[in-house]
Structure formats: structure tokens, C-alpha cells
Coordinates of N, CA and C and ligand atoms in Angstrom, one line a residue:
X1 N 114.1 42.2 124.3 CA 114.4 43.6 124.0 C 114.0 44.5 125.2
X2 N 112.7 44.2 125.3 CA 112.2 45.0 126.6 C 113.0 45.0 127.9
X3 N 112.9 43.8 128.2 CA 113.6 42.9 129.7 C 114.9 43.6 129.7
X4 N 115.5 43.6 128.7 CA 116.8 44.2 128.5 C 117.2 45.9 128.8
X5 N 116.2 46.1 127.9 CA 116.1 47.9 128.7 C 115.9 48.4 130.2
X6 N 114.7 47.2 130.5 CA 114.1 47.4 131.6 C 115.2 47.2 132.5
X7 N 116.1 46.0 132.6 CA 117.6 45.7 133.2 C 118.1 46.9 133.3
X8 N 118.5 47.6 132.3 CA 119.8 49.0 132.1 C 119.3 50.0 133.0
X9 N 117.6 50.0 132.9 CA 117.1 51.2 133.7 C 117.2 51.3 135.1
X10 N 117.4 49.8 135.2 CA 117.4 49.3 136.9 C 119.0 49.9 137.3
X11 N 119.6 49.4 136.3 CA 121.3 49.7 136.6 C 121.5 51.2 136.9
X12 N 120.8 51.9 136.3 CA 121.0 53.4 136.1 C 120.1 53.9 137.2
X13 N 119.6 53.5 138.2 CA 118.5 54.4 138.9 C 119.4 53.6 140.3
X14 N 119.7 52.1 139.9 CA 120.6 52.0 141.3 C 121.7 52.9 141.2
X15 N 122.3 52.9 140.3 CA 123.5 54.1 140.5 C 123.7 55.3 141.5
X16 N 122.2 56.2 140.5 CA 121.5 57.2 141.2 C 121.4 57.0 142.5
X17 N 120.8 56.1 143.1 CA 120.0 55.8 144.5 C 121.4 56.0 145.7
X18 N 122.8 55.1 144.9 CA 123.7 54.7 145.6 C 124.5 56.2 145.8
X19 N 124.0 57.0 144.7 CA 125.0 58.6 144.4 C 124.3 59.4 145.7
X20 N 123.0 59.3 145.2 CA 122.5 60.3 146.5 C 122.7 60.1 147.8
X21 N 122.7 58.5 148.2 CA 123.1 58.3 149.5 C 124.5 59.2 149.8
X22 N 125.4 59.6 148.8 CA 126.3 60.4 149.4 C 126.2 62.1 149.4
X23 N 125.5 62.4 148.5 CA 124.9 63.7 148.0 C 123.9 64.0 149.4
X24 N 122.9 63.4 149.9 CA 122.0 63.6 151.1 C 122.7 64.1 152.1
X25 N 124.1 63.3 152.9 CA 124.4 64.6 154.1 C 125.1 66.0 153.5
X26 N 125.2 66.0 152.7 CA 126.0 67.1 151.9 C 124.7 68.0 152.1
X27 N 123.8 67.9 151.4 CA 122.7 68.7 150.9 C 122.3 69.0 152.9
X28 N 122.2 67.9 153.3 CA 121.8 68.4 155.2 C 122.7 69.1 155.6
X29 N 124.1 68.8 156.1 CA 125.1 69.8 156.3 C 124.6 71.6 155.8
X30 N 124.8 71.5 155.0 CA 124.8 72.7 154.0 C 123.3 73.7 154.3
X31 N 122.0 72.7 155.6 CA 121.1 73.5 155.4 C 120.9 74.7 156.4
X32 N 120.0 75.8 156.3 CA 120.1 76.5 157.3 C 119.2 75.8 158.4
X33 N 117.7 75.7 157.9 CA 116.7 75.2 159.3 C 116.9 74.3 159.0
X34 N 116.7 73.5 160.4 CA 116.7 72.6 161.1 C 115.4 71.6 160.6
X35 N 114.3 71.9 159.7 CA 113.1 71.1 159.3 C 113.6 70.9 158.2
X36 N 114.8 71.6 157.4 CA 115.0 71.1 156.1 C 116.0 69.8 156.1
X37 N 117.2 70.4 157.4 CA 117.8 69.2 157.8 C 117.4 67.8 157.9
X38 N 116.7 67.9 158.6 CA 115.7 66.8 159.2 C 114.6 66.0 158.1
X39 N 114.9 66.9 157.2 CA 113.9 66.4 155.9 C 115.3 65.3 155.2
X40 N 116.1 66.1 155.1 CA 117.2 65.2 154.1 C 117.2 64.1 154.8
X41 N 117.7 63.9 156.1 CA 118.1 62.8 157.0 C 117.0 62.2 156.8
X42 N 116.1 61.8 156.8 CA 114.8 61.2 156.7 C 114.9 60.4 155.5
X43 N 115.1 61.4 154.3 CA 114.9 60.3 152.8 C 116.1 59.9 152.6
X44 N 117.5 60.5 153.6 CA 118.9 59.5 153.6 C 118.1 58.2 153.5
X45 N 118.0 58.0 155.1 CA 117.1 56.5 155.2 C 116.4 55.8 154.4
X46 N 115.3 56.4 153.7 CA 114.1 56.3 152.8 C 115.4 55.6 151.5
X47 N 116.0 56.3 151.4 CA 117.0 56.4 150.1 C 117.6 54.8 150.3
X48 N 118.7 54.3 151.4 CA 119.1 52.9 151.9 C 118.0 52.2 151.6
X49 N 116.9 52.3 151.9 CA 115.4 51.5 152.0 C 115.4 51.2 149.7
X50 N 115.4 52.7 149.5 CA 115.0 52.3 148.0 C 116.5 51.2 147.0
X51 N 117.4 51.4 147.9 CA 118.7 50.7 147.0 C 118.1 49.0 147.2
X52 N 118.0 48.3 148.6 CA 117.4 47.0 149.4 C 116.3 46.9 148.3
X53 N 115.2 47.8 148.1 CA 114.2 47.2 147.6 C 114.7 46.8 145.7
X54 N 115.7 47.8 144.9 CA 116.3 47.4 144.1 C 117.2 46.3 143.8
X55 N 117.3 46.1 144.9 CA 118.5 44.7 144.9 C 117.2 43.2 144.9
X56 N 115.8 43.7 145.4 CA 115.1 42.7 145.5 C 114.6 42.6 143.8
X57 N 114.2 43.7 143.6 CA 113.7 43.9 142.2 C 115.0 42.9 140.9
X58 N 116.2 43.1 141.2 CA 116.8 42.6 141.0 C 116.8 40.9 140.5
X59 N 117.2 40.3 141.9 CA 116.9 38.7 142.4 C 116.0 38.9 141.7
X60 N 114.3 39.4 141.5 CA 113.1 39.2 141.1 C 113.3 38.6 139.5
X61 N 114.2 39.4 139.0 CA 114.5 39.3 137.8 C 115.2 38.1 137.4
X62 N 115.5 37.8 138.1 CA 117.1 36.9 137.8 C 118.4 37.3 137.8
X63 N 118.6 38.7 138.3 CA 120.2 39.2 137.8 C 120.6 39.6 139.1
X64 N 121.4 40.2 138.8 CA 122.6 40.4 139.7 C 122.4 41.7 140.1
X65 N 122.7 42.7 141.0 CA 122.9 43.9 141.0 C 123.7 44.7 141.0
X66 N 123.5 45.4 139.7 CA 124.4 46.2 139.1 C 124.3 47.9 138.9
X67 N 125.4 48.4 139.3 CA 125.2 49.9 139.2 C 125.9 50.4 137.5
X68 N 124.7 51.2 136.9 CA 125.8 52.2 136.3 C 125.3 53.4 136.0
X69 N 126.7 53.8 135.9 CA 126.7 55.2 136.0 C 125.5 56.1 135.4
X70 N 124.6 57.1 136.2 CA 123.7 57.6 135.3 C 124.3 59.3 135.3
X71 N 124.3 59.5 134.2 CA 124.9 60.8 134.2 C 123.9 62.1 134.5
X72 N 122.4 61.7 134.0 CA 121.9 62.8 134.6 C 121.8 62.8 136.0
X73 N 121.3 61.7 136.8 CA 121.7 62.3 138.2 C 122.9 63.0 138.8
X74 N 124.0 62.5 138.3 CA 125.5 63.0 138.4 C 125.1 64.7 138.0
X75 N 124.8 65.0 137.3 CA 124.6 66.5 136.7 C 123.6 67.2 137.7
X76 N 122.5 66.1 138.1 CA 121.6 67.1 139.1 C 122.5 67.4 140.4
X77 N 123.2 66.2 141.2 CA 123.8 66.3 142.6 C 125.3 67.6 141.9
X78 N 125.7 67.2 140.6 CA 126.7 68.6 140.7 C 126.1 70.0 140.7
X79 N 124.7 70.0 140.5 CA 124.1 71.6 140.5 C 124.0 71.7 142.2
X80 N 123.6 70.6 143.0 CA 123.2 70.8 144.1 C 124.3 71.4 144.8
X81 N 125.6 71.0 144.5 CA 126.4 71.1 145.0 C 127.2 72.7 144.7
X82 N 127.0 73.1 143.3 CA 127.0 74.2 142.9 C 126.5 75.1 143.7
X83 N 125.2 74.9 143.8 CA 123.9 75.8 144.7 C 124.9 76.0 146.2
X84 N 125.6 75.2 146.9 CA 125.9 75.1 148.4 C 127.3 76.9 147.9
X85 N 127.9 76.5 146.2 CA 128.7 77.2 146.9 C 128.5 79.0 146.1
X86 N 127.2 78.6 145.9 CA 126.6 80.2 145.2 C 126.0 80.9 146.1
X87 N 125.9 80.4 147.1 CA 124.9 81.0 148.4 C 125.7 80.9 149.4
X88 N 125.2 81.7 150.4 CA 125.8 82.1 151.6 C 125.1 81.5 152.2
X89 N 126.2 80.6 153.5 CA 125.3 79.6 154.3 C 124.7 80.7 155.6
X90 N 124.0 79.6 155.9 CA 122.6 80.1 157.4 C 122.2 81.4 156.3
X91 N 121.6 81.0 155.5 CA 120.6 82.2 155.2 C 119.5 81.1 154.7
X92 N 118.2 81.6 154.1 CA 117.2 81.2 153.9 C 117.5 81.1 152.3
X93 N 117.6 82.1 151.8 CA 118.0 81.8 150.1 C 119.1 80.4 149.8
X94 N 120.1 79.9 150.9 CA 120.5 78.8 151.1 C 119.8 77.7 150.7
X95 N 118.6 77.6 151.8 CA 117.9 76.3 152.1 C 117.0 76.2 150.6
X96 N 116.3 77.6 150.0 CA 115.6 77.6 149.0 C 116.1 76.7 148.1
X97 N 117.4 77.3 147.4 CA 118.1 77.0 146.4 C 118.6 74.9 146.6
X98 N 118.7 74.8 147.8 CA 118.8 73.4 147.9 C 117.2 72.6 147.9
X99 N 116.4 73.3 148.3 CA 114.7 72.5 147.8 C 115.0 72.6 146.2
X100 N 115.2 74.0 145.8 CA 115.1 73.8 144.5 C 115.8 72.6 143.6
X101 N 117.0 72.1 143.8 CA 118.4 71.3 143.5 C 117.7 69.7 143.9
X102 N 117.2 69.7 145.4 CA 116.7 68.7 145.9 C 115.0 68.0 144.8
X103 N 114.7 68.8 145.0 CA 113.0 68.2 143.5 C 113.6 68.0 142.6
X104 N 114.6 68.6 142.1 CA 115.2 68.3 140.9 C 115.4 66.7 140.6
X105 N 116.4 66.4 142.0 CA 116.4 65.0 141.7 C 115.0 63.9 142.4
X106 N 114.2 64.2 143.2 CA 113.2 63.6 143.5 C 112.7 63.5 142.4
X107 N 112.0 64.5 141.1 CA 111.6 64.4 140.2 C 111.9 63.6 138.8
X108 N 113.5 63.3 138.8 CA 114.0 62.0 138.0 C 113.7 61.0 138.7
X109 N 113.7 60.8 139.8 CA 113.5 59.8 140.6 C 111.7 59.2 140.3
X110 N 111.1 60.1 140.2 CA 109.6 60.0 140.0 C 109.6 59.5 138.7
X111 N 110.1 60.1 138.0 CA 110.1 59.8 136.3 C 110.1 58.6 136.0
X112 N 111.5 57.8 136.5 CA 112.0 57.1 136.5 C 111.0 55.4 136.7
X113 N 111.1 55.5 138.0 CA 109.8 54.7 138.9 C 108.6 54.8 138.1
X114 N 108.4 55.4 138.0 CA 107.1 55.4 137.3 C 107.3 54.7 135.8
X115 N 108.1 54.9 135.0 CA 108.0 53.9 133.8 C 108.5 52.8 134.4
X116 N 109.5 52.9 134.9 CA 109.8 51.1 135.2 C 108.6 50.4 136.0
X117 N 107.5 51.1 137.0 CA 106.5 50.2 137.5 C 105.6 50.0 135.9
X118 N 105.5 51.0 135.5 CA 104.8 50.9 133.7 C 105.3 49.9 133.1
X119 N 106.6 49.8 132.9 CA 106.6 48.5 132.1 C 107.0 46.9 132.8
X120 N 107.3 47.0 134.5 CA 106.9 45.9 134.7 C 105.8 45.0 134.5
X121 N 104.3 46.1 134.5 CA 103.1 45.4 134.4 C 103.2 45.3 132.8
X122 N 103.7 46.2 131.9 CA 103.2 45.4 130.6 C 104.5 44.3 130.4
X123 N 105.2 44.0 131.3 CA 106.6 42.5 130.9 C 105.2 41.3 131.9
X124 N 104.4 41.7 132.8 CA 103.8 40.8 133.0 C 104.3 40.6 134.6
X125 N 104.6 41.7 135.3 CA 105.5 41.2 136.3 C 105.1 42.0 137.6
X126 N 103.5 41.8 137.8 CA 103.0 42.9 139.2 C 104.1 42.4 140.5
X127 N 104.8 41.7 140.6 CA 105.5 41.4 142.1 C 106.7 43.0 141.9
X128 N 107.2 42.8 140.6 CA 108.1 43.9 140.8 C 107.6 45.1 140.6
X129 N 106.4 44.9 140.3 CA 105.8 46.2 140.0 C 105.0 46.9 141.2
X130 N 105.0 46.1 141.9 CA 104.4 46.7 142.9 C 105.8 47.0 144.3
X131 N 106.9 46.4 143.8 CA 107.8 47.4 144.7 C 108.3 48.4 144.2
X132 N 108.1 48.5 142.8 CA 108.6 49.9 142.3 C 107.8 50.8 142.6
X133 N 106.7 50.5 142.5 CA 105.5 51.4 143.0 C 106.0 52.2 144.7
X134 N 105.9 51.1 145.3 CA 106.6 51.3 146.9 C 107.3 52.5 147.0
X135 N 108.5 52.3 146.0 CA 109.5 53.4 146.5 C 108.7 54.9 145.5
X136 N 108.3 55.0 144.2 CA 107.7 55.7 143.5 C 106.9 56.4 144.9
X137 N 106.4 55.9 145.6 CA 105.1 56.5 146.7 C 106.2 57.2 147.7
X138 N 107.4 56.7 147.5 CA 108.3 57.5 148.6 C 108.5 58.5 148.0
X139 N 109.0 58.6 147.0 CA 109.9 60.1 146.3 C 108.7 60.8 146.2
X140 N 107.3 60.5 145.7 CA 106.6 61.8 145.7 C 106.3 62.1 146.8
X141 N 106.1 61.4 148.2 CA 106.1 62.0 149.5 C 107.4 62.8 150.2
X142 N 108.6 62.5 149.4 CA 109.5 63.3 149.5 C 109.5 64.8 148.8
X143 N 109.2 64.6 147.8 CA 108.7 65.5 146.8 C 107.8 66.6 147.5
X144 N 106.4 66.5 147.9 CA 105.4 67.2 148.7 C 106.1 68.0 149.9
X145 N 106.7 67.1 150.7 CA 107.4 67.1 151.9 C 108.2 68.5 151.9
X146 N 109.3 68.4 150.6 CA 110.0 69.7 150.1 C 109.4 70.8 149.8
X147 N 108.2 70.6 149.0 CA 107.3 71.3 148.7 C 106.9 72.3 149.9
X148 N 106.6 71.6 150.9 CA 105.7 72.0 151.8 C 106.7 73.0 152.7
X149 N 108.0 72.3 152.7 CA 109.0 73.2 153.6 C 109.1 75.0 152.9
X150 N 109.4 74.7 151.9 CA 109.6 75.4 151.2 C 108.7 77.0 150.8
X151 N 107.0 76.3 150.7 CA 106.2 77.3 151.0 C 105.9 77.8 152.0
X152 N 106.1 77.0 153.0 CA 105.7 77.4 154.9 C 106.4 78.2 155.5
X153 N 108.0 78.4 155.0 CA 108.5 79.2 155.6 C 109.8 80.0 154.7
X154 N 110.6 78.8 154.0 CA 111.3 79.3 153.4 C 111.2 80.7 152.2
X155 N 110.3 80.2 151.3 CA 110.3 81.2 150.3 C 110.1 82.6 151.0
X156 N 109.3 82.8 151.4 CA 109.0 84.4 152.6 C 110.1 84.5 153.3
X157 N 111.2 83.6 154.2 CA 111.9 84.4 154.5 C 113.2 84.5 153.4
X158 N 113.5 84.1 152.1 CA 114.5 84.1 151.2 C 113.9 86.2 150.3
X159 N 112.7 86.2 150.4 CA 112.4 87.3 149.7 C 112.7 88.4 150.8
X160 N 112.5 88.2 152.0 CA 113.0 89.2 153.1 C 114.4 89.7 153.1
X161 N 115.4 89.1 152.7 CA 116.5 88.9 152.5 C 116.7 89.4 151.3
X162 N 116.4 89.4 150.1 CA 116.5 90.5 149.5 C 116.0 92.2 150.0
X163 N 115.2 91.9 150.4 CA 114.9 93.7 150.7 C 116.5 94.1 151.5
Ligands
FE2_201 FE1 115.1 57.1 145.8
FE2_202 FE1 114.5 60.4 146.4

């Protein structure tokens, strides 16, 4: 029963992983600075890196790898994409509104990772639990990362821009 869930969860977070690989240049395109750009392109890669380590987690299991469809990420990359066209590009309330869209999905991504390294150790299974972990250590350094852009420069100049 477990094993079984734990399978579906895999299916649904590869989905995700495979969605955002296309969602990531979109969200870069779309930014105004150049440090937020450079932030997407970054966890693009990071992102290829977490699909590989799923396909191992996979094999680990014994199955095959399979995507399906996860509809909340689907709903987080359609707000992202909303966000590109509620805002005026090269402005700073731009780049905001995509950190904002962007944690969105880092933080299902964290959710996610996180119970599945949880119940690999209680199925008995630290090899895969410790590459879920792996990528889990990426999204929240993705996570921070956004974080950091966002208070350093963005938010102060998105409130300037109102005045
Ligand atoms: Fe990921
Ligand atoms: Fe991520």
C-alpha cells in the first residue's frame, strides 16, 4: 500500500520536474535583472539534474519511469505565466511577481521531497532516501537563493515604482 503511494508520488513530482524544465526559460525570458535570469538558468540545470536523480530513484525501486500528470504544479506554472502577462516587462514589480510565482513552486517541490525522503526511511530504504534528500537540499537552496534576490534588491525597487 505504502510502496504503492510512494510510486504515484514519484510519478507526479516527475511530471512536475519535467513541466518546469519548460516553464524555467519562460520564467528567464520574462525577467527584468540579469541576477534573476541567471538564477532561473541555474536551477533549469539543477532541475535536468533532479529528473536523472528520479529516474535513479526509480531503477532503485524496481519500476520504470513514469510521468503523470500533477495538476497542482500545472496550476502553479499557469499563475507564473499569468504573472508574465499582468505586469509590464523590464520593470522590477515584473521580476517580484515572478520570485513570487517561482517559491510557489520551489515550495511544492520542498513539500514534496520531503515526505517522500520521510517515507523512504520508514519503507526501509536510506539509498533512496538519501537521493531524495539530495535534490530536497537543492530546492531549498533554490528557495533562499530567490529569497535573497528578492530582498537585496528587488522588493525596494518594485515599491519605487509605485510612487
Ligand atoms: Fe526540482
Ligand atoms: Fe525546483
Amino acid at each position: 500500500m505504502l510502496e504503492c503511494f510512494f510510486i504515484d508520488e514519484l510519478k507526479d513530482i516527475y511530471w512536475a520536474e519535467k513541466h518546469l524544465t519548460k516553464a524555467l526559460p519562460k520564467l528567464k525570458k520574462a525577467s527584468t535583472s540579469e541576477e534573476l535570469a541567471n538564477a532561473f538558468e541555474d536551477h533549469l540545470q539543477v532541475t535536468h539534474g533532479h529528473i536523472t536523480r528520479l529516474e535513479e530513484v526509480f531503477e532503485l525501486m524496481g519500476q520504470k519511469a513514469q510521468a503523470k500528470k500533477c495538476d497542482a504544479m500545472e496550476g502553479i506554472v499557469k499563475e507564473g505565466e499569468s504573472v508574465i502577462e499582468d505586469t509590464e516587462e523590464g520593470t522590477a514589480t515584473r521580476d517580484a511577481a515572478l520570485i513570487f510565482a517561482a517559491q510557489k513552486a520551489e515550495h511544492y517541490e520542498i513539500a514534496t521531497y520531503g515526505t517522500l525522503a520521510q517515507l523512504a526511511n520508514n519503507m526501509g530504504r536510506p539509498d533512496v532516501a538519501k537521493l531524495l534528500h539530495e535534490t530536497l537540499d537543492e530546492e531549498k537552496d533554490a528557495d533562499v537563493s530567490l529569497t535573497k534576490i528578492a530582498v537585496s534588491q528587488i522588493n525596494a525597487m518594485a515599491e519605487q515604482e509605485v510612487e
